[in-house]
Amino acid sequence: MTSHDAPAASRIVPDGAGLVIRQESADDHRDVREVHTRAFEDSERVPGLVEALRVAEAPLAPMSYVAVVDERVVGHVLLSATRLDAPRRIVDVLTLSPLGVVPEFQRQGIGTRLIAHALEAADRQGVPLVFLEGSPHYYSTRGFESAGAAGFRAPSLRIPEPAFQVARLSAHEPWMTGTFVYSETFWAFDCVGLRDPEA
């Protein structure tokens, strides 16, 4: 679940100057809600997902980062606990969702910086895999590959095959294949795959 396809804007952050990526604090919660409300044009579902994932019981603590320009929160990325149903055992992994940048700061590399920061943090914690649903064109140049082609199964038939993406990190081992399983929170907020409006 990402937002990065807004019309091109003037470069407010030339070459990343003045951009800081840092861990989200409790003081950022209102600003993060505003980021996703504006990025997804959705005041309930995506912001609600973020708020629920922050407090959900999970085997791995969520990892949440904000992009700040001139003391203003303009972007946010969240990594939260999910699982891989692998042949040997259940493996604790992460999903990157949502990623949002306010419209006037999109297409300036902020999403790219947030993704890189998140993947580096996950790698340092020994997480083997990070999954997401998103544009293969966007994510294939940012550390992700087709999860289906890499031997993983999606948790829903409603996830378009090209959108099912994975980043294999340092702790990944060859036996870690199988079915990706979202946490209950994603299902509760209906944030898995695409619904058919004609169904």
mmCIF file of C-alpha atoms in Angstrom, residues 7 26 31-32 40 43 61 68 79 85 90 96 103 112 123 148 157 162 169 187-189 192:
data_model
loop_
_atom_site.group_PDB
_atom_site.id
_atom_site.type_symbol
_atom_site.label_atom_id
_atom_site.label_comp_id
_atom_site.label_asym_id
_atom_site.label_seq_id
_atom_site.Cartn_x
_atom_site.Cartn_y
_atom_site.Cartn_z
ATOM 1 C CA PRO A 7 1.580 14.567 -10.643
ATOM 2 C CA ALA A 26 4.240 9.654 19.904
ATOM 3 C CA ASP A 31 1.096 14.404 11.620
ATOM 4 C CA VAL A 32 1.429 10.806 10.379
ATOM 5 C CA PHE A 40 -4.208 8.167 -0.015
ATOM 6 C CA SER A 43 -9.258 9.717 6.206
ATOM 7 C CA ALA A 61 7.637 -4.760 17.308
ATOM 8 C CA VAL A 68 10.910 15.462 8.093
ATOM 9 C CA LEU A 79 7.085 -2.120 8.967
ATOM 10 C CA ASP A 85 4.389 -20.330 6.533
ATOM 11 C CA ILE A 90 6.712 -20.419 10.825
ATOM 12 C CA LEU A 96 6.197 -2.659 4.451
ATOM 13 C CA PRO A 103 1.313 15.142 -2.471
ATOM 14 C CA THR A 112 12.962 5.966 -1.787
ATOM 15 C CA ASP A 123 18.320 -6.066 8.157
ATOM 16 C CA GLY A 148 6.007 -15.256 -6.833
ATOM 17 C CA LEU A 157 -6.053 -14.368 -4.921
ATOM 18 C CA PRO A 162 3.158 -8.406 -10.271
ATOM 19 C CA LEU A 169 17.693 -9.582 3.503
ATOM 20 C CA TRP A 187 -7.702 -8.315 7.232
ATOM 21 C CA ALA A 188 -9.758 -6.366 9.771
ATOM 22 C CA PHE A 189 -9.144 -3.126 7.851
ATOM 23 C CA VAL A 192 -5.274 -7.018 1.520
#
